[in-house]
N, CA, C and O atoms as a printed pandas DataFrame, in Angstrom:
     atom_number atom_name residue_name chain_id  residue_number  x_coord  y_coord  z_coord
0              1         N          ILE        A               1  136.832  173.224   71.549
1              2        CA          ILE        A               1  135.444  173.455   71.897
2              3         C          ILE        A               1  135.024  172.370   72.862
3              4         O          ILE        A               1  135.231  171.184   72.609
4              5         N          THR        A               2  134.436  172.780   73.965
5              6        CA          THR        A               2  133.930  171.851   74.969
6              7         C          THR        A               2  132.449  172.120   75.180
7              8         O          THR        A               2  132.033  173.270   75.322
8              9         N          VAL        A               3  131.654  171.056   75.201
9             10        CA          VAL        A               3  130.225  171.142   75.492
10            11         C          VAL        A               3  129.980  170.366   76.776
11            12         O          VAL        A               3  130.409  169.220   76.910
12            13         N          VAL        A               4  129.280  171.003   77.731
13            14        CA          VAL        A               4  128.959  170.360   79.009
14            15         C          VAL        A               4  127.454  170.413   79.222
15            16         O          VAL        A               4  126.817  171.439   78.984
16            17         N          ASP        A               5  126.896  169.300   79.672
17            18        CA          ASP        A               5  125.464  169.231   79.935
18            19         C          ASP        A               5  125.242  168.386   81.186
19            20         O          ASP        A               5  125.682  167.238   81.255
20            21         N          THR        A               6  124.561  168.956   82.168
21            22        CA          THR        A               6  124.160  168.197   83.349
22            23         C          THR        A               6  122.692  167.848   83.205
23            24         O          THR        A               6  121.831  168.728   83.184
24            25         N          LEU        A               7  122.412  166.556   83.104
25            26        CA          LEU        A               7  121.029  166.124   82.939
26            27         C          LEU        A               7  120.247  166.312   84.234
27            28         O          LEU        A               7  120.811  166.201   85.322
28            29         N          PRO        A               8  118.951  166.597   84.119
29            30        CA          PRO        A               8  118.111  166.739   85.307
30            31         C          PRO        A               8  118.077  165.429   86.110
31            32         O          PRO        A               8  118.357  164.361   85.564
32            33         N          PRO        A               9  117.730  165.510   87.418
33            34        CA          PRO        A               9  117.727  164.323   88.278
34            35         C          PRO        A               9  116.815  163.191   87.806
35            36         O          PRO        A               9  117.017  162.042   88.197
36            37         N          MET        A              10  115.830  163.490   86.984
37            38        CA          MET        A              10  114.911  162.442   86.536
38            39         C          MET        A              10  115.535  161.513   85.490
39            40         O          MET        A              10  114.870  160.585   85.029
40            41         N          PHE        A              11  116.791  161.740   85.108
41            42        CA          PHE        A              11  117.468  160.875   84.153
42            43         C          PHE        A              11  118.590  160.126   84.843
43            44         O          PHE        A              11  119.283  160.677   85.699
44            45         N          GLY        A              12  118.768  158.860   84.467
45            46        CA          GLY        A              12  119.795  158.054   85.108
46            47         C          GLY        A              12  120.486  157.125   84.134
47            48         O          GLY        A              12  120.288  157.199   82.921
48            49         N          ALA        A              13  121.297  156.254   84.694
49            50        CA          ALA        A              13  122.109  155.324   83.905
50            51         C          ALA        A              13  121.228  154.257   83.253
51            52         O          ALA        A              13  120.164  153.908   83.765
52            53         N          PRO        A              14  121.689  153.759   82.132
53            54        CA          PRO        A              14  122.928  154.147   81.460
54            55         C          PRO        A              14  122.757  155.448   80.678
55            56         O          PRO        A              14  121.731  155.660   80.031
56            57         N          ILE        A              15  123.753  156.307   80.741
57            58        CA          ILE        A              15  123.792  157.560   79.988
58            59         C          ILE        A              15  124.968  157.474   79.029
59            60         O          ILE        A              15  126.092  157.171   79.429
60            61         N          THR        A              16  124.695  157.743   77.771
61            62        CA          THR        A              16  125.756  157.744   76.763
62            63         C          THR        A              16  125.665  159.028   75.953
63            64         O          THR        A              16  124.600  159.640   75.866
64            65         N          ALA        A              17  126.780  159.433   75.364
65            66        CA          ALA        A              17  126.820  160.614   74.512
66            67         C          ALA        A              17  127.933  160.437   73.498
67            68         O          ALA        A              17  128.964  159.831   73.790
68            69         N          GLY        A              18  127.716  160.972   72.303
69            70        CA          GLY        A              18  128.769  160.904   71.307
70            71         C          GLY        A              18  128.315  161.372   69.950
71            72         O          GLY        A              18  127.123  161.545   69.697
72            73         N          ALA        A              19  129.286  161.575   69.079
73            74        CA          ALA        A              19  129.048  161.967   67.701
74            75         C          ALA        A              19  130.379  161.942   66.968
75            76         O          ALA        A              19  131.443  161.971   67.586
76            77         N          LEU        A              20  130.306  161.890   65.665
77            78        CA          LEU        A              20  131.498  161.926   64.837
78            79         C          LEU        A              20  132.257  163.231   65.084
79            80         O          LEU        A              20  131.680  164.313   64.972
80            81         N          GLY        A              21  133.537  163.137   65.418
81            82        CA          GLY        A              21  134.357  164.319   65.661
82            83         C          GLY        A              21  134.374  164.786   67.102
83            84         O          GLY        A              21  135.088  165.734   67.431
84            85         N          TRP        A              22  133.599  164.139   67.978
85            86        CA          TRP        A              22  133.533  164.515   69.387
86            87         C          TRP        A              22  134.059  163.383   70.250
87            88         O          TRP        A              22  133.853  162.210   69.941
88            89         N          SER        A              23  134.734  163.734   71.325
89            90        CA          SER        A              23  135.175  162.779   72.330
90            91         C          SER        A              23  134.376  163.084   73.591
91            92         O          SER        A              23  134.545  164.145   74.192
92            93         N          CYS        A              24  133.499  162.154   73.997
93            94        CA          CYS        A              24  132.573  162.421   75.099
94            95         C          CYS        A              24  132.786  161.462   76.256
95            96         O          CYS        A              24  133.178  160.311   76.068
96            97         N          GLY        A              25  132.520  161.960   77.460
97            98        CA          GLY        A              25  132.561  161.156   78.667
98            99         C          GLY        A              25  131.402  161.526   79.568
99           100         O          GLY        A              25  130.880  162.639   79.509
100          101         N          VAL        A              26  131.006  160.576   80.407
101          102        CA          VAL        A              26  129.893  160.786   81.330
102          103         C          VAL        A              26  130.349  160.420   82.736
103          104         O          VAL        A              26  130.893  159.339   82.962
104          105         N          VAL        A              27  130.121  161.339   83.685
105          106        CA          VAL        A              27  130.370  161.078   85.101
106          107         C          VAL        A              27  129.079  161.435   85.827
107          108         O          VAL        A              27  128.699  162.604   85.889
108          109         N          GLY        A              28  128.410  160.435   86.373
109          110        CA          GLY        A              28  127.108  160.679   86.993
110          111         C          GLY        A              28  126.127  161.120   85.914
111          112         O          GLY        A              28  125.882  160.389   84.954
112          113         N          ARG        A              29  125.567  162.317   86.073
113          114        CA          ARG        A              29  124.656  162.882   85.072
114          115         C          ARG        A              29  125.312  164.005   84.269
115          116         O          ARG        A              29  124.641  164.684   83.492
116          117         N          VAL        A              30  126.616  164.202   84.451
117          118        CA          VAL        A              30  127.339  165.279   83.754
118          119         C          VAL        A              30  128.014  164.707   82.501
119          120         O          VAL        A              30  128.813  163.773   82.573
120          121         N          ILE        A              31  127.669  165.291   81.368
121          122        CA          ILE        A              31  128.225  164.879   80.079
122          123         C          ILE        A              31  129.195  165.968   79.627
123          124         O          ILE        A              31  128.852  167.150   79.625
124          125         N          THR        A              32  130.396  165.568   79.248
125          126        CA          THR        A              32  131.387  166.499   78.730
126          127         C          THR        A              32  131.883  165.971   77.391
127          128         O          THR        A              32  132.334  164.830   77.292
128          129         N          CYS        A              33  131.797  166.808   76.364
129          130        CA          CYS        A              33  132.264  166.432   75.034
130          131         C          CYS        A              33  133.269  167.475   74.548
131          132         O          CYS        A              33  133.032  168.679   74.649
132          133         N          ASN        A              34  134.380  166.998   74.025
133          134        CA          ASN        A              34  135.416  167.864   73.467
134          135         C          ASN        A              34  135.532  167.609   71.979
135          136         O          ASN        A              34  135.543  166.459   71.539
136          137         N          TRP        A              35  135.618  168.675   71.206
137          138        CA          TRP        A              35  135.762  168.568   69.758
138          139         C          TRP        A              35  137.140  168.004   69.443
139          140         O          TRP        A              35  138.156  168.571   69.847
140          141         N          SER        A              36  137.173  166.902   68.731
141          142        CA          SER        A              36  138.434  166.277   68.348
142          143         C          SER        A              36  138.512  166.118   66.833
143          144         O          SER        A              36  139.345  165.370   66.318
144          145         N          GLY        A              37  137.632  166.831   66.124
145          146        CA          GLY        A              37  137.533  166.689   64.671
146          147         C          GLY        A              37  138.435  167.620   63.882
147          148         O          GLY        A              37  138.274  167.739   62.667
148          149         N          GLY        A              38  139.372  168.278   64.529
149          150        CA          GLY        A              38  140.300  169.150   63.809
150          151         C          GLY        A              38  139.821  170.584   63.738
151          152         O          GLY        A              38  138.839  170.967   64.376
152          153         N          ASN        A              39  140.539  171.374   62.943
153          154        CA          ASN        A              39  140.217  172.800   62.813
154          155         C          ASN        A              39  138.877  172.995   62.130
155          156         O          ASN        A              39  138.491  172.232   61.244
156          157         N          ILE        A              40  138.175  174.035   62.562
157          158        CA          ILE        A              40  136.905  174.393   61.937
158          159         C          ILE        A              40  136.965  175.852   61.523
159          160         O          ILE        A              40  137.602  176.672   62.184
160          161         N          GLY        A              41  136.302  176.165   60.434
161          162        CA          GLY        A              41  136.297  177.534   59.932
162          163         C          GLY        A              41  135.095  178.307   60.430
163          164         O          GLY        A              41  134.211  177.747   61.077
164          165         N          PRO        A              42  135.065  179.599   60.125
165          166        CA          PRO        A              42  133.922  180.434   60.506
166          167         C          PRO        A              42  132.625  179.888   59.913
167          168         O          PRO        A              42  132.607  179.398   58.784
168          169         N          GLN        A              43  131.567  179.976   60.668
169          170        CA          GLN        A              43  130.227  179.551   60.254
170          171         C          GLN        A              43  130.196  178.097   59.804
171          172         O          GLN        A              43  129.436  177.737   58.906
172          173         N          THR        A              44  131.019  177.266   60.425
173          174        CA          THR        A              44  131.075  175.851   60.099
174          175         C          THR        A              44  130.175  175.070   61.049
175          176         O          THR        A              44  130.211  175.281   62.262
176          177         N          SER        A              45  129.377  174.178   60.501
177          178        CA          SER        A              45  128.542  173.319   61.334
178          179         C          SER        A              45  129.334  172.091   61.755
179          180         O          SER        A              45  130.143  171.562   60.992
180          181         N          MET        A              46  129.091  171.654   62.968
181          182        CA          MET        A              46  129.696  170.424   63.462
182          183         C          MET        A              46  128.578  169.409   63.667
183          184         O          MET        A              46  127.404  169.777   63.702
184          185         N          THR        A              47  128.932  168.148   63.802
185          186        CA          THR        A              47  127.918  167.122   63.986
186          187         C          THR        A              47  127.210  167.307   65.326
187          188         O          THR        A              47  127.803  167.773   66.299
188          189         N          GLN        A              48  125.940  166.937   65.355
189          190        CA          GLN        A              48  125.150  167.023   66.579
190          191         C          GLN        A              48  125.562  165.915   67.534
191          192         O          GLN        A              48  125.838  164.792   67.112
192          193         N          ILE        A              49  125.602  166.233   68.810
193          194        CA          ILE        A              49  125.905  165.250   69.842
194          195         C          ILE        A              49  124.599  164.581   70.245
195          196         O          ILE        A              49  123.618  165.252   70.565
196          197         N          THR        A              50  124.596  163.251   70.227
197          198        CA          THR        A              50  123.422  162.486   70.622
198          199         C          THR        A              50  123.608  161.997   72.056
199          200         O          THR        A              50  124.623  161.388   72.393
200          201         N          VAL        A              51  122.601  162.277   72.898
201          202        CA          VAL        A              51  122.615  161.845   74.293
202          203         C          VAL        A              51  121.475  160.854   74.494
203          204         O          VAL        A              51  120.346  161.095   74.067
204          205         N          THR        A              52  121.784  159.740   75.149
205          206        CA          THR        A              52  120.780  158.736   75.474
206          207         C          THR        A              52  120.821  158.489   76.974
207          208         O          THR        A              52  121.890  158.290   77.550
208          209         N          ALA        A              53  119.635  158.504   77.611
209          210        CA          ALA        A              53  119.552  158.271   79.054
210          211         C          ALA        A              53  118.225  157.596   79.364
211          212         O          ALA        A              53  117.327  157.551   78.523
212          213         N          VAL        A              54  118.113  157.077   80.564
213          214        CA          VAL        A              54  116.893  156.426   81.026
214          215         C          VAL        A              54  116.118  157.401   81.909
215          216         O          VAL        A              54  116.671  157.989   82.838
216          217         N          ALA        A              55  114.834  157.564   81.607
217          218        CA          ALA        A              55  113.977  158.382   82.469
218          219         C          ALA        A              55  113.636  157.552   83.701
219          220         O          ALA        A              55  113.061  156.471   83.580
220          221         N          THR        A              56  113.986  158.051   84.884
221          222        CA          THR        A              56  113.767  157.307   86.117
222          223         C          THR        A              56  112.479  157.710   86.835
223          224         O          THR        A              56  112.099  157.095   87.831
224          225         N          SER        A              57  111.815  158.741   86.325
225          226        CA          SER        A              57  110.529  159.155   86.876
226          227         C          SER        A              57  109.724  159.843   85.784
227          228         O          SER        A              57  110.262  160.242   84.751
228          229         N          VAL        A              58  108.431  159.973   86.031
229          230        CA          VAL        A              58  107.536  160.622   85.082
230          231         C          VAL        A              58  107.528  162.116   85.362
231          232         O          VAL        A              58  107.578  162.531   86.520
232          233         N          GLY        A              59  107.466  162.924   84.316
233          234        CA          GLY        A              59  107.394  164.365   84.515
234          235         C          GLY        A              59  107.942  165.110   83.324
235          236         O          GLY        A              59  108.244  164.524   82.284
236          237         N          VAL        A              60  108.065  166.391   83.490
237          238        CA          VAL        A              60  108.589  167.269   82.455
238          239         C          VAL        A              60  109.952  167.769   82.927
239          240         O          VAL        A              60  110.115  168.185   84.074
240          241         N          ALA        A              61  110.920  167.720   82.024
241          242        CA          ALA        A              61  112.267  168.176   82.385
242          243         C          ALA        A              61  112.721  169.260   81.422
243          244         O          ALA        A              61  112.416  169.218   80.230
244          245         N          GLN        A              62  113.438  170.211   81.944
245          246        CA          GLN        A              62  114.076  171.231   81.123
246          247         C          GLN        A              62  115.570  170.960   81.162
247          248         O          GLN        A              62  116.139  170.733   82.229
248          249         N          ASN        A              63  116.201  170.984   80.002
249          250        CA          ASN        A              63  117.615  170.660   79.938
250          251         C          ASN        A              63  118.326  171.668   79.046
251          252         O          ASN        A              63  117.840  172.009   77.968
252          253         N          CYS        A              64  119.473  172.138   79.501
253          254        CA          CYS        A              64  120.245  173.109   78.738
254          255         C          CYS        A              64  121.725  172.872   78.987
255          256         O          CYS        A              64  122.159  172.803   80.137
256          257         N          GLY        A              65  122.492  172.748   77.933
257          258        CA          GLY        A              65  123.942  172.598   78.059
258          259         C          GLY        A              65  124.619  173.912   77.716
259          260         O          GLY        A              65  123.950  174.896   77.401
260          261         N          TRP        A              66  125.953  173.932   77.777
261          262        CA          TRP        A              66  126.697  175.131   77.415
262          263         C          TRP        A              66  127.954  174.716   76.661
263          264         O          TRP        A              66  128.449  173.597   76.796
264          265         N          ALA        A              67  128.444  175.637   75.877
265          266        CA          ALA        A              67  129.665  175.390   75.087
266          267         C          ALA        A              67  130.723  176.411   75.455
267          268         O          ALA        A              67  130.413  177.553   75.793
268          269         N          ARG        A              68  131.984  175.984   75.384
269          270        CA          ARG        A              68  133.101  176.867   75.698
270          271         C          ARG        A              68  134.117  176.765   74.572
271          272         O          ARG        A              68  134.473  175.666   74.148
272          273         N          LEU        A              69  134.581  177.905   74.090
273          274        CA          LEU        A              69  135.587  177.971   73.043
274          275         C          LEU        A              69  136.788  178.750   73.588
275          276         O          LEU        A              69  136.669  179.935   73.897
276          277         N          ASN        A              70  137.920  178.100   73.704
277          278        CA          ASN        A              70  139.129  178.726   74.240
278          279         C          ASN        A              70  138.886  179.370   75.604
279          280         O          ASN        A              70  139.385  180.461   75.877
280          281         N          GLY        A              71  138.125  178.699   76.447
281          282        CA          GLY        A              71  137.881  179.173   77.805
282          283         C          GLY        A              71  136.748  180.158   77.942
283          284         O          GLY        A              71  136.435  180.570   79.059
284          285         N          VAL        A              72  136.109  180.561   76.833
285          286        CA          VAL        A              72  135.007  181.527   76.873
286          287         C          VAL        A              72  133.701  180.791   76.694
287          288         O          VAL        A              72  133.531  180.050   75.726
288          289         N          VAL        A              73  132.753  180.992   77.640
289          290        CA          VAL        A              73  131.453  180.341   77.572
290          291         C          VAL        A              73  130.527  181.148   76.699
291          292         O          VAL        A              73  129.371  180.769   76.509
């Protein structure tokens, strides 16, 4: 399972992301997290990914990430 989120331009460094069972990396404003917590069963909850960033301007931002399982978004 891969989760990708591109933060809006109003957010900047330092940007961090992570959670138990996830391996996350940040390049620019793009956050990519891969599930490294082992096999999961049907209807299983995984830990929430926490993202921290600095707001570089005032305003309202809309943010949406996406998840991919075995290449399917």
